[in-house]
Coordinates of C-alpha atoms in Angstrom, one line a residue:
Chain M
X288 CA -6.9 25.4 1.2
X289 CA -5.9 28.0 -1.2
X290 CA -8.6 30.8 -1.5
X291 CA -7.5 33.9 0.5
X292 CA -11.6 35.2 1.0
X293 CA -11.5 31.3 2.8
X294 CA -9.0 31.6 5.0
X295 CA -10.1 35.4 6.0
X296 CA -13.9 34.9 6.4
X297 CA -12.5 32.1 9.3
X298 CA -10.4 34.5 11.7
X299 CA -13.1 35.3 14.4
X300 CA -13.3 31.2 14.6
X301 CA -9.3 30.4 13.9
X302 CA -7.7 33.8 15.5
X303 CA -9.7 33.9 18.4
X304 CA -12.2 31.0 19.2
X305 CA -15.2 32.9 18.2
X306 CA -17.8 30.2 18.2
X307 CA -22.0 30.6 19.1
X308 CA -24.3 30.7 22.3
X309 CA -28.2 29.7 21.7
X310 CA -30.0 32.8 23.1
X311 CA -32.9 29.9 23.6
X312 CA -31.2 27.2 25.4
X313 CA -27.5 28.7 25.8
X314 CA -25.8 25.9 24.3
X315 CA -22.6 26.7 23.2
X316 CA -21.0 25.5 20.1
X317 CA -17.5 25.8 18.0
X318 CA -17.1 26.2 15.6
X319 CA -20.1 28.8 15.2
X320 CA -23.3 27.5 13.7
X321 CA -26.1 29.6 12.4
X322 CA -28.7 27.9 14.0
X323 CA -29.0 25.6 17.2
X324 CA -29.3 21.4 16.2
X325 CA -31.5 21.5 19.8
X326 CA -33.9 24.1 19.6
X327 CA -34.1 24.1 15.7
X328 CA -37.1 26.3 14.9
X329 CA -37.0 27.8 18.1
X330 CA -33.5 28.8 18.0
X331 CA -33.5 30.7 14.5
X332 CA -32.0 34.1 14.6
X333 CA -31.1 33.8 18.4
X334 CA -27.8 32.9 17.8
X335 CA -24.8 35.3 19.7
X336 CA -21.6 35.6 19.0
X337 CA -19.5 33.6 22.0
X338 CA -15.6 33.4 22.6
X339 CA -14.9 30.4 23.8
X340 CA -12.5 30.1 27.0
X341 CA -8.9 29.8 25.8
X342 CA -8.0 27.4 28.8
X343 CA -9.3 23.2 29.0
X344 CA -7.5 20.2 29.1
X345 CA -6.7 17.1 26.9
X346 CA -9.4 15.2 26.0
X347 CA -7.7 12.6 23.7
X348 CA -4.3 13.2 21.7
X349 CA -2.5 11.6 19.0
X350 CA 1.5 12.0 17.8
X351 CA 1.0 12.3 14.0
X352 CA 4.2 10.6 11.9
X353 CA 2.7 10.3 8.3
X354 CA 1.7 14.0 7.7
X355 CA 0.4 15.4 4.8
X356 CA 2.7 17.3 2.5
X357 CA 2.1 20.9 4.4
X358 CA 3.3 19.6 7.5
X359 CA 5.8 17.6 6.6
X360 CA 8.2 19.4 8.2
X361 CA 6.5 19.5 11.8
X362 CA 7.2 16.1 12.3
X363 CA 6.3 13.7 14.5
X364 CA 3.7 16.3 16.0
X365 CA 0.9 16.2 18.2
X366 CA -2.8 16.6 18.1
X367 CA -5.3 16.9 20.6
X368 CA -9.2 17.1 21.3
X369 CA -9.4 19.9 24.2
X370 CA -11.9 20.1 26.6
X371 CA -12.5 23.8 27.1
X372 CA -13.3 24.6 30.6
X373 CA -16.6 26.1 29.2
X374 CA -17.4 22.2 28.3
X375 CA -16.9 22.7 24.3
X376 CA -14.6 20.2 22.6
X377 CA -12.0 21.3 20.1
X378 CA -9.1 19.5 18.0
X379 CA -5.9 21.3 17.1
X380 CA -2.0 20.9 17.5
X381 CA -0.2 20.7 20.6
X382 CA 2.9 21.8 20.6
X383 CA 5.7 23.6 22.9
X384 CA 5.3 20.4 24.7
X385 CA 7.6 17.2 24.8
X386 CA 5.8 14.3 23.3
X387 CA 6.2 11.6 25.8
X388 CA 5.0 14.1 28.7
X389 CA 1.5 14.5 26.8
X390 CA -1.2 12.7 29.1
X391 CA -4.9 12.6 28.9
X392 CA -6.1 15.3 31.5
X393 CA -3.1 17.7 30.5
X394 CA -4.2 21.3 31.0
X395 CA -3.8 23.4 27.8
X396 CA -4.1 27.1 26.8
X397 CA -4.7 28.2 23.1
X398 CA -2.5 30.6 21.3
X399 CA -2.4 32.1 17.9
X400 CA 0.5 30.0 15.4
X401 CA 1.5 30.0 11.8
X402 CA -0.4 26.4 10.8
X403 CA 0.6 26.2 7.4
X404 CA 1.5 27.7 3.8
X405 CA -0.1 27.7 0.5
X406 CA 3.2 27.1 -1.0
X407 CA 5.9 29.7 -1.6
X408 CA 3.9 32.3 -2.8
X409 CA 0.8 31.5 -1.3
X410 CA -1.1 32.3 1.6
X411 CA 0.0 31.6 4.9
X412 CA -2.4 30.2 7.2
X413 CA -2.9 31.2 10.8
X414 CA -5.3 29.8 14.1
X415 CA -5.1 28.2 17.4
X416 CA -2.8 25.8 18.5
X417 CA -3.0 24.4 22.2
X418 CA 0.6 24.6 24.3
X419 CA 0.7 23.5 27.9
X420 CA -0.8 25.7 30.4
Chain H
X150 CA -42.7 -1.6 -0.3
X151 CA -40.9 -4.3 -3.1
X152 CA -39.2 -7.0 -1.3
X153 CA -35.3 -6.9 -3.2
X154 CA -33.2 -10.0 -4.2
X155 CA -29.8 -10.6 -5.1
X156 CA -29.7 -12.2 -7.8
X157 CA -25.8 -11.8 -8.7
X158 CA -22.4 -10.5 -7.9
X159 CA -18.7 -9.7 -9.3
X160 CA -15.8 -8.5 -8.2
X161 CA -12.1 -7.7 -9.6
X162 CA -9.7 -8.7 -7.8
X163 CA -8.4 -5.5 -5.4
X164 CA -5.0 -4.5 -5.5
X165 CA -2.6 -2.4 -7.1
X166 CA -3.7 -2.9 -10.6
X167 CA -1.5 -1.0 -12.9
X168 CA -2.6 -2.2 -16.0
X169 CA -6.7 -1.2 -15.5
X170 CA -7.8 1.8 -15.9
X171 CA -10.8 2.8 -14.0
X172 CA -13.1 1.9 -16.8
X173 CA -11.7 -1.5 -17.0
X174 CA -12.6 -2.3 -13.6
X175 CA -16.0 -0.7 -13.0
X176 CA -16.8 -2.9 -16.2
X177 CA -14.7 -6.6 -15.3
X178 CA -16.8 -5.9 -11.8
X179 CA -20.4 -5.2 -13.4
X180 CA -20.1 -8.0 -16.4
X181 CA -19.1 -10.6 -14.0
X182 CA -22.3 -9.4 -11.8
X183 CA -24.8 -9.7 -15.2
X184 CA -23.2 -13.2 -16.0
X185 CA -23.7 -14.2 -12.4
X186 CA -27.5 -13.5 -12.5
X187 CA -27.6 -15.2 -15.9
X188 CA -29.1 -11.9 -17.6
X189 CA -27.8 -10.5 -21.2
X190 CA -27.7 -6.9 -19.5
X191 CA -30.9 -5.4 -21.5
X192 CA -32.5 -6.1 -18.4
X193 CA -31.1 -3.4 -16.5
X194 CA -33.3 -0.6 -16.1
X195 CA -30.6 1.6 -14.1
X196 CA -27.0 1.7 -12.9
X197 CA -26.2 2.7 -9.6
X198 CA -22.0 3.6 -8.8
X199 CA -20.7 4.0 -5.4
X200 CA -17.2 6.5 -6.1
X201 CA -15.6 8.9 -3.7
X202 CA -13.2 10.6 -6.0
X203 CA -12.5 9.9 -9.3
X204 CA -12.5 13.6 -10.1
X205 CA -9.5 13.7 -7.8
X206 CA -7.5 10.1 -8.3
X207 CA -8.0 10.5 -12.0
X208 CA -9.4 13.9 -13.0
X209 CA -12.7 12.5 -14.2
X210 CA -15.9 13.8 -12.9
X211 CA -19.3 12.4 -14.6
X212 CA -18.3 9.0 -14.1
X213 CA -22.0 8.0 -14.1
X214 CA -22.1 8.5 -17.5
X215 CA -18.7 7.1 -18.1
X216 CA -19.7 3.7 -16.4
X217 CA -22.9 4.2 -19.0
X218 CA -21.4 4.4 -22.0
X219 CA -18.7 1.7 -21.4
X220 CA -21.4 -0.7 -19.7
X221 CA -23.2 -0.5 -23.1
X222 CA -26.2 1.1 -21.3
X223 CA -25.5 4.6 -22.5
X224 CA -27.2 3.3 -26.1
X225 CA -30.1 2.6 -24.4
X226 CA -30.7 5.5 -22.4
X227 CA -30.4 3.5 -19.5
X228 CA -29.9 6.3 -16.3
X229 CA -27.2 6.1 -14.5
X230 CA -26.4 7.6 -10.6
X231 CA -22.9 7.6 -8.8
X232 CA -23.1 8.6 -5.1
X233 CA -20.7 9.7 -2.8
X234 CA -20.7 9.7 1.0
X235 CA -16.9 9.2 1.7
X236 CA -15.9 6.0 3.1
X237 CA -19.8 5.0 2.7
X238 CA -19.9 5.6 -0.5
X239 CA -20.5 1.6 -1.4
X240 CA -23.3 1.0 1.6
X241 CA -25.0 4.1 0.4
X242 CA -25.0 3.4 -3.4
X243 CA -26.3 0.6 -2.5
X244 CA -29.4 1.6 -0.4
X245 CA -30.3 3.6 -3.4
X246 CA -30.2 0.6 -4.7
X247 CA -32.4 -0.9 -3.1
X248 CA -34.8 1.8 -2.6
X249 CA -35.1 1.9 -6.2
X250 CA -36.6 -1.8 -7.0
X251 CA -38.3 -1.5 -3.6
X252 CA -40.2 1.3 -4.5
X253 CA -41.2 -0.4 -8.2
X254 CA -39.6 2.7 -10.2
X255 CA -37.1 0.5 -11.5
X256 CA -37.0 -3.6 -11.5
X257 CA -33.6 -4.5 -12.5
X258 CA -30.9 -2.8 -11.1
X259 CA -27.0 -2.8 -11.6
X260 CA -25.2 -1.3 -8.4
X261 CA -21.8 -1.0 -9.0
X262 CA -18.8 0.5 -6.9
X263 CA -15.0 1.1 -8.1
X264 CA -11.9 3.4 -6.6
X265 CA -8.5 4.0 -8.6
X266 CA -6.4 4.8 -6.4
X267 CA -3.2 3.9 -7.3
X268 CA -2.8 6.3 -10.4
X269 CA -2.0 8.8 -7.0
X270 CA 0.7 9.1 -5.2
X271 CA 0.2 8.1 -1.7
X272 CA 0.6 11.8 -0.3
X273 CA -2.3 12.9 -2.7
X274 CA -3.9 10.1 -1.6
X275 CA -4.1 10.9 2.3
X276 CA -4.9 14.3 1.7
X277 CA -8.3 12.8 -0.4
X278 CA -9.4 10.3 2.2
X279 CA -8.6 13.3 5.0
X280 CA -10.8 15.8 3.0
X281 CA -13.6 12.7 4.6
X282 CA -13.1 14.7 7.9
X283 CA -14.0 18.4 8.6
X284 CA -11.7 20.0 6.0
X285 CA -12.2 23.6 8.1
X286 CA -11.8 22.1 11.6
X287 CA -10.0 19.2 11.7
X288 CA -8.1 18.7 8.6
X289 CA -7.6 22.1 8.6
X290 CA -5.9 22.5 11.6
X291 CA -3.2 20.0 11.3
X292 CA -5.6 16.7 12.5
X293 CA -5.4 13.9 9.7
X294 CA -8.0 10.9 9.3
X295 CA -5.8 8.5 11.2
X296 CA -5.3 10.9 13.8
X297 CA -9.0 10.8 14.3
X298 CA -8.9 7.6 15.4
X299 CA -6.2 6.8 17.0
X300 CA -7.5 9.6 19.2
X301 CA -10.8 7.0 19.5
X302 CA -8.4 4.3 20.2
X303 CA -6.5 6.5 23.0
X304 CA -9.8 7.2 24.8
X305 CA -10.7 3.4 24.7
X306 CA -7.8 2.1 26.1
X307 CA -8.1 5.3 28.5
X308 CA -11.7 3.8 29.8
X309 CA -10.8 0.7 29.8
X310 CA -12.9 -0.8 27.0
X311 CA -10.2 -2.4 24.7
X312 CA -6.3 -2.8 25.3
X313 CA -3.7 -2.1 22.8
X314 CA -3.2 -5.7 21.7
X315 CA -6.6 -6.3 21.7
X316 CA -7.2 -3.5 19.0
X317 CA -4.0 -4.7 16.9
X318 CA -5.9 -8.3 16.6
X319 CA -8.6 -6.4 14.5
X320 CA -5.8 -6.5 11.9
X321 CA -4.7 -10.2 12.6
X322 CA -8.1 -11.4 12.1
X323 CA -8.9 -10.0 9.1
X324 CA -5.4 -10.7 7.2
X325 CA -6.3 -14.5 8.6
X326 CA -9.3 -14.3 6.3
X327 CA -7.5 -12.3 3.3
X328 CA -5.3 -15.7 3.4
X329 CA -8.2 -17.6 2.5
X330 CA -9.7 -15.0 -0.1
X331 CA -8.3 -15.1 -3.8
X332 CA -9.4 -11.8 -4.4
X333 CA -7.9 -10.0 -1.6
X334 CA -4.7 -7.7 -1.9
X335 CA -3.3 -9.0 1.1
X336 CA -3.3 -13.2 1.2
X337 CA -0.8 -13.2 4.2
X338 CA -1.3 -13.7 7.7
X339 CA 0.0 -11.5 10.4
X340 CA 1.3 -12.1 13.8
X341 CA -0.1 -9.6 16.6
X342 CA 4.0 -8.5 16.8
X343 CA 4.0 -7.3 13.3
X344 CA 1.0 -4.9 13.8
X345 CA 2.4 -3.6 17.4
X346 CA 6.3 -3.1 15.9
X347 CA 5.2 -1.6 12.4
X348 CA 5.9 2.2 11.9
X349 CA 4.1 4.3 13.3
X350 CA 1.4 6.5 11.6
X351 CA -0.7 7.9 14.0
X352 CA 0.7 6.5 17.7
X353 CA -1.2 4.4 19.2
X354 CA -2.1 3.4 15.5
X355 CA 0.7 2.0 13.1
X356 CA 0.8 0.5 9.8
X357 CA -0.8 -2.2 10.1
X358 CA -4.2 -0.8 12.0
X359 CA -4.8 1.3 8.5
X360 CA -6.6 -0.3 5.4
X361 CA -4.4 -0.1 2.0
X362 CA -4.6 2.0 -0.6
X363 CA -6.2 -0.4 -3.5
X364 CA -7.8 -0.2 -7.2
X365 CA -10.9 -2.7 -7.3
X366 CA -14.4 -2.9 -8.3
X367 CA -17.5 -4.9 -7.1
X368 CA -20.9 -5.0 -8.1
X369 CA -24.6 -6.5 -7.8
X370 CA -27.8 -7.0 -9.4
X371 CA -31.2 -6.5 -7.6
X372 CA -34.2 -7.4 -8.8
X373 CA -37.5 -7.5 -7.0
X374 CA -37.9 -10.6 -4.9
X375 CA -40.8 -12.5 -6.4
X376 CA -39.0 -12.1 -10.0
X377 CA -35.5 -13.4 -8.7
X378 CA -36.1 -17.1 -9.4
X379 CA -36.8 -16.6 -13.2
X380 CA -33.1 -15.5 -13.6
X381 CA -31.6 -17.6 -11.1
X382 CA -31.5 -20.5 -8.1
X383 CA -29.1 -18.9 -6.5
X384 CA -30.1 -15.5 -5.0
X385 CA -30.4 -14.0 -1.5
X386 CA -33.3 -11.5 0.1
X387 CA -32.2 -8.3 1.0
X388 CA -33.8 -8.3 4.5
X389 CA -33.5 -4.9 5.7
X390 CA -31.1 -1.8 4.7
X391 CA -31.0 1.3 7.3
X392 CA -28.5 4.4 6.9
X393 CA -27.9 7.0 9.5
X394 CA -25.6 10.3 9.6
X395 CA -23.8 11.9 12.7
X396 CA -21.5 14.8 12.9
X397 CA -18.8 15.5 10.3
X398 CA -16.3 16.3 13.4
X399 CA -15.1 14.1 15.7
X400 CA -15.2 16.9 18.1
X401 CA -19.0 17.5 18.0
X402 CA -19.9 14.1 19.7
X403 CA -20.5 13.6 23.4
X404 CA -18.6 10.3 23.1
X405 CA -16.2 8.9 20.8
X406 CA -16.1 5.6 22.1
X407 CA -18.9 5.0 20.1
X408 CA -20.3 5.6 17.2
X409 CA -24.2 6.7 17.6
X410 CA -24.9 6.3 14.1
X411 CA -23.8 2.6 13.7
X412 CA -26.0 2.1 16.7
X413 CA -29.5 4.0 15.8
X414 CA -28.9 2.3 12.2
X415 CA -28.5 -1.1 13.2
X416 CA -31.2 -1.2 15.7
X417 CA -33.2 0.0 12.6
X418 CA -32.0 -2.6 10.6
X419 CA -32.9 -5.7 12.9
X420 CA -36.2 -4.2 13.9
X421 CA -37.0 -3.8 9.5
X422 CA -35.5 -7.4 9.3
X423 CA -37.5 -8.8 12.3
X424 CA -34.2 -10.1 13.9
X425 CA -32.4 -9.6 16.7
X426 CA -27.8 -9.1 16.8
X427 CA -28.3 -13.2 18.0
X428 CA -29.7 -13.9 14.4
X429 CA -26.3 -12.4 12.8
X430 CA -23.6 -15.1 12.0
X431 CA -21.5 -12.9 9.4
X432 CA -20.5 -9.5 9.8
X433 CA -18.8 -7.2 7.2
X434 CA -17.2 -4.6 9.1
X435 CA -15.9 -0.8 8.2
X436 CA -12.2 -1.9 9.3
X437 CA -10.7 1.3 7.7
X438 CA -8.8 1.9 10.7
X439 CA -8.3 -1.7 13.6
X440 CA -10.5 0.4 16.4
X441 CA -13.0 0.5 13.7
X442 CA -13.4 -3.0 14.1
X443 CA -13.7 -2.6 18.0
X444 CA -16.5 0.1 17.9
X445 CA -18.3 -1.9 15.0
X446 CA -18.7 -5.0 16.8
X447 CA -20.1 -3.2 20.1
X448 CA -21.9 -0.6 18.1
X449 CA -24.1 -3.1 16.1
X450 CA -25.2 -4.7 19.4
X451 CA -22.9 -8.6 18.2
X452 CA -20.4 -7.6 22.0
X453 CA -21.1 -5.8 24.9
X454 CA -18.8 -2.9 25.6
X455 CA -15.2 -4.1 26.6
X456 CA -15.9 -7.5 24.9
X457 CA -15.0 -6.7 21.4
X458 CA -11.2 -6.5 21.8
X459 CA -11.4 -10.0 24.0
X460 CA -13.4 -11.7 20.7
X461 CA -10.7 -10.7 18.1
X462 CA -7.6 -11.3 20.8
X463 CA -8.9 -14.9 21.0
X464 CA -10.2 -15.5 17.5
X465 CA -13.7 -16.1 18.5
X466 CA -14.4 -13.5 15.3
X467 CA -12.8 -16.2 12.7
X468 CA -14.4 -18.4 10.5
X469 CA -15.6 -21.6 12.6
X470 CA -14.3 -19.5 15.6
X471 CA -17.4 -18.2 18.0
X472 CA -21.2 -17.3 17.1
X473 CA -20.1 -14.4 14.4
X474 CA -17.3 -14.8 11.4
X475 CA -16.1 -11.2 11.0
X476 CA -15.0 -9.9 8.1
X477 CA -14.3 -13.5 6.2
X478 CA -13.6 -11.6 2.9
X479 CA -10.1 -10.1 4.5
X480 CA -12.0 -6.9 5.4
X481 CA -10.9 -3.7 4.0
X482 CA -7.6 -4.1 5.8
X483 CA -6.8 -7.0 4.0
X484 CA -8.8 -7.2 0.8
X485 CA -8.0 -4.2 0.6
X486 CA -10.1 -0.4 0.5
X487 CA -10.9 0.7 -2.9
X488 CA -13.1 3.3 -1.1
X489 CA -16.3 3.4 -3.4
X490 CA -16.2 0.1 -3.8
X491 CA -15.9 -1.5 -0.4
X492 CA -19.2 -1.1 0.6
X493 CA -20.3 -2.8 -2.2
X494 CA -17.8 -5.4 -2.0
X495 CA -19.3 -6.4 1.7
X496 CA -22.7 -7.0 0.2
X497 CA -20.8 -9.3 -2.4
X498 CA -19.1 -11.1 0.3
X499 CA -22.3 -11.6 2.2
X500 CA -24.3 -12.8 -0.3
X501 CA -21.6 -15.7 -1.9
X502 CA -21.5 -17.0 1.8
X503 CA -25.2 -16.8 2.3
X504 CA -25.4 -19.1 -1.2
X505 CA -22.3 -21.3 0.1
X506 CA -19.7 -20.3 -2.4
X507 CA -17.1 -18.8 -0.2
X508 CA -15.3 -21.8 -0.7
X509 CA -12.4 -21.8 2.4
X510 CA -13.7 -19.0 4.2
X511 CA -17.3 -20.8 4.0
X512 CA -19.1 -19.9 7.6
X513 CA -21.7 -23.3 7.9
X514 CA -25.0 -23.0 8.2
X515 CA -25.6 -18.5 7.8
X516 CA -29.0 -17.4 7.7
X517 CA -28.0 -13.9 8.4
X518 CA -25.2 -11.6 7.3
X519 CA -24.9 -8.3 7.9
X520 CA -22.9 -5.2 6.1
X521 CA -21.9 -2.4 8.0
X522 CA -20.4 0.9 5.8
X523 CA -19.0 4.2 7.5
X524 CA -18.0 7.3 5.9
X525 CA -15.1 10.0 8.0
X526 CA -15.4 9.0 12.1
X527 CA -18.7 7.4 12.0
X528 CA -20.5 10.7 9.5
X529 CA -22.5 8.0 7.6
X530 CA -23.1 5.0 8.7
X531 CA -25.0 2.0 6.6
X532 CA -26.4 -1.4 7.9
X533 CA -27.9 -4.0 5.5
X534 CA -29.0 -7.0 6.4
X535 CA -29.1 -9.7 3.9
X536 CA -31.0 -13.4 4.2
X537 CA -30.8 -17.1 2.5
X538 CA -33.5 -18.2 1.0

């Protein structure tokens, strides 16, 4: 990542879990789509702005050891797919947690981090990350 | 519709081949292919070249025209395509391929596939093969490719459909075969313990469940199946090829225990090659990652759900071992994953055991082999099917 218009057109998504509802079948998706895979046709220009409950629980995790260069210094960290309790799935760090206590079914909360630098004089990119609830 | 042969194939050997250059490779791989099908090369009418990312791993884009020009082909005009679709870059070079003597607009064909990889450092390397993922969403946010599926293999061993060991014999089985493979980076066998003790890179996954990095090249001709025996005696029928996409993010599927594009694809597949999983007694396999190798076998219909782990633990999948050899070439775990080019290299191994030259990996008897290709967490997802004749 290194564009700053790339990193800013993402906040509603990254800063607070603005994804989409289908005004024709109220499917809700994140990230936010501009049209609905289900309804197709039907769905165009029904799309609503949604934000997606904060709380879920862990749907799958991972403790990352090789990590690329940008998060080098985070670890061993950990990774999860979280089940939003409004049923949408979405992958991010978990962290504020100890590794070994990190168990499928784990409830979770999101909360607005630092993820990572462009570099020492680049931009610094913010979103979610998921800490114990 | 054309029915496609084979009529020959090459391959470098893959490795860590620091003195070739890209061009040296994508040309060793295509000559040895034009020698095999006893051509001069002024048959070719059009070069296919399955790449994921030479303009990263060595700064050069246009490497169609590259491959042209070195290939001699760029004299003649001859057009030339390179397709990328990740870690399905080979499968789907090749269905172009295909496509392209099947539909008559071209007769002879050189499909080609090549990755240097080594030229990057292995940092730079990762970041490429993660940028297969959903660069916004899951790479993004701090999620690496491996991650991905060790997060698959967390949620099988959570249900219950494959145990840790039985995942970390995906490995074992395919190092058995890079053993009996010249060509393969890895000719070594593992023991179950080294894959469960090596360092860890994504937990549950370690070392040992991820493919190499590797430089190598493979490559075929096709030609239209009623033409294939003035060039050759030894050629095999391409009996069906099928591709299907999913999601880009893991996160987007309903299950991840399974990857719905391997299944539509390969149900395609037998259905177009008027076979049914039974018929199959090779498989190449998209071993990228050791769960790979789980999902694949259950995905393409060869195991039942929960039985895929139980068929590599017990070495059902090795050569002479049960009803299907699995990857006999050493897979891209052990042969190693120059990533344009495995999917190409797959058909290659397919079609020298389907002509009986595999030599010590030789499965007896094959009628059937089939080549399974997948790009990020199951994104892109190619089956071919090839046949003896």
């Amino acid at each position: 990542m290194s564009s700053v218009a790339r990193a800013w057109r993402e906040f509603p998504g990254k800063y607070n879990l603005e994804g989409t509802k289908c005004g024709n079948c109220g499917t809700i998706f994140f990230p936010k789509r501009d049209f609905c895979p289900k309804c197709r046709r039907e769905g165009i220009g029904k799309m609503q702005k949604y934000k997606v409950r904060r709380e879920g629980e862990v749907f799958s995790f991972s403790i990352i050891h090789d990590a690329p260069p940008c998060n080098s210094a985070l670890k061993p960290y950990a990774v999860a797919m979280v089940r939003a309790k409004d049923g949408v799935m979405i992958s991010g760090q978990l962290v504020d947690v100890e590794l070994d206590k990190i168990a499928i079914g784990m409830p979770v909360r999101a909360v607005l981090r630092k993820l990572d630098e462009d570099g020492a004089a680049g931009v610094i990119h913010y979103g979610y990350k998921f800490v114990p609830a | 519709m054309k029915e496609v042969a084979i009529i020959g194939v090459g391959a470098t050997k893959f490795g860590e081949l620091w003195g070739s250059s890209f061009r040296n490779i994508g040309i060793e791989a295509g000559m040895r292919a034009i020698e095999d099908a006893n051509l001069s090369g002024s048959e070719i009418d059009c070069l296919f070249i399955g790449n994921m990312s030479a303009g990263r791993f060595i700064n050069q884009k246009h490497i169609d025209a590259l491959i042209a020009d070195y290939s001699g082909m760029a004299t003649k005009n001859v057009p030339a395509i390179r397709v990328e679709a990740g870690g399905a870059s080979g499968g789907v070079a090749f269905g172009q391929a295909v496509t392209a003597v099947a539909s008559g607009m071209y007769n002879t064909v050189l499909l080609g596939g090549a990755e240097k990889m080594t030229d990057q450092n292995d940092a730079f390397i990762n970041t490429a093969m993660d940028a297969t993922a959903d660069a916004e969403w899951e790479t993004g946010m701090g999620l690496t490719l491996p991650s991905l599926y060790a997060m698959i293999a967390r949620r099988v061993m959570h249900e219950g459909t494959a145990t840790r060991e039985e995942i970390a014999s995906v490995a074992v089985n395919s190092h058995f075969h890079g053993a009996l493979n010249p060509g393969a980076q890895f000719r070594k066998e593992i023991s179950l313990d080294t894959v469960l003790r090596a360092s860890p890179v994504a937990d549950p996954l370690g070392m040992f469940d991820c493919a190499p990095i590797t430089d190598g090249a493979a490559a075929v001709v096709l030609c239209p199946l009623d033409e294939a025996k003035k060039h050759t005696d030894s050629y095999v029928k391409v009996s069906a090829f099928a591709q299907g996409s999913d999601t880009l993010a893991l996160s987007q599927r309903p299950d991840i225990t399974s990857f719905g594009a391997t299944v539509a694809t390969s149900r395609k597949a037998y259905e177009m090659a008027g076979i049914t999983p039974a018929d199959i007694s090779i498989a190449e396999i998209h071993d990228d990652f050791s769960i790979a190798g789980i999902l694949a076998l259950q995905d393409l219909g060869l195991y039942k759900k929960g039985c895929a782990g139980k068929a590599f633990l017990s070495g059902e999948t090795k050569v002479g071992g049960g009803k299907v050899a699995v990857n006999t070439s050493g897979g891209l775990k052990a042969r190693g994953y120059p990533i344009g080019a495995s999917g190409v290299a797959q058909i290659v191994e397919i079609s020298e055991q389907l002509r009986g030259k595999a030599d010590k990996r030789q499965v007896a008897n094959a009628k059937y082999g089939l080549a399974q290709s997948v790009g990020g967490t199951g994104s892109a997802v190619t089956v071919s099917i090839m046949e003896a004749v």
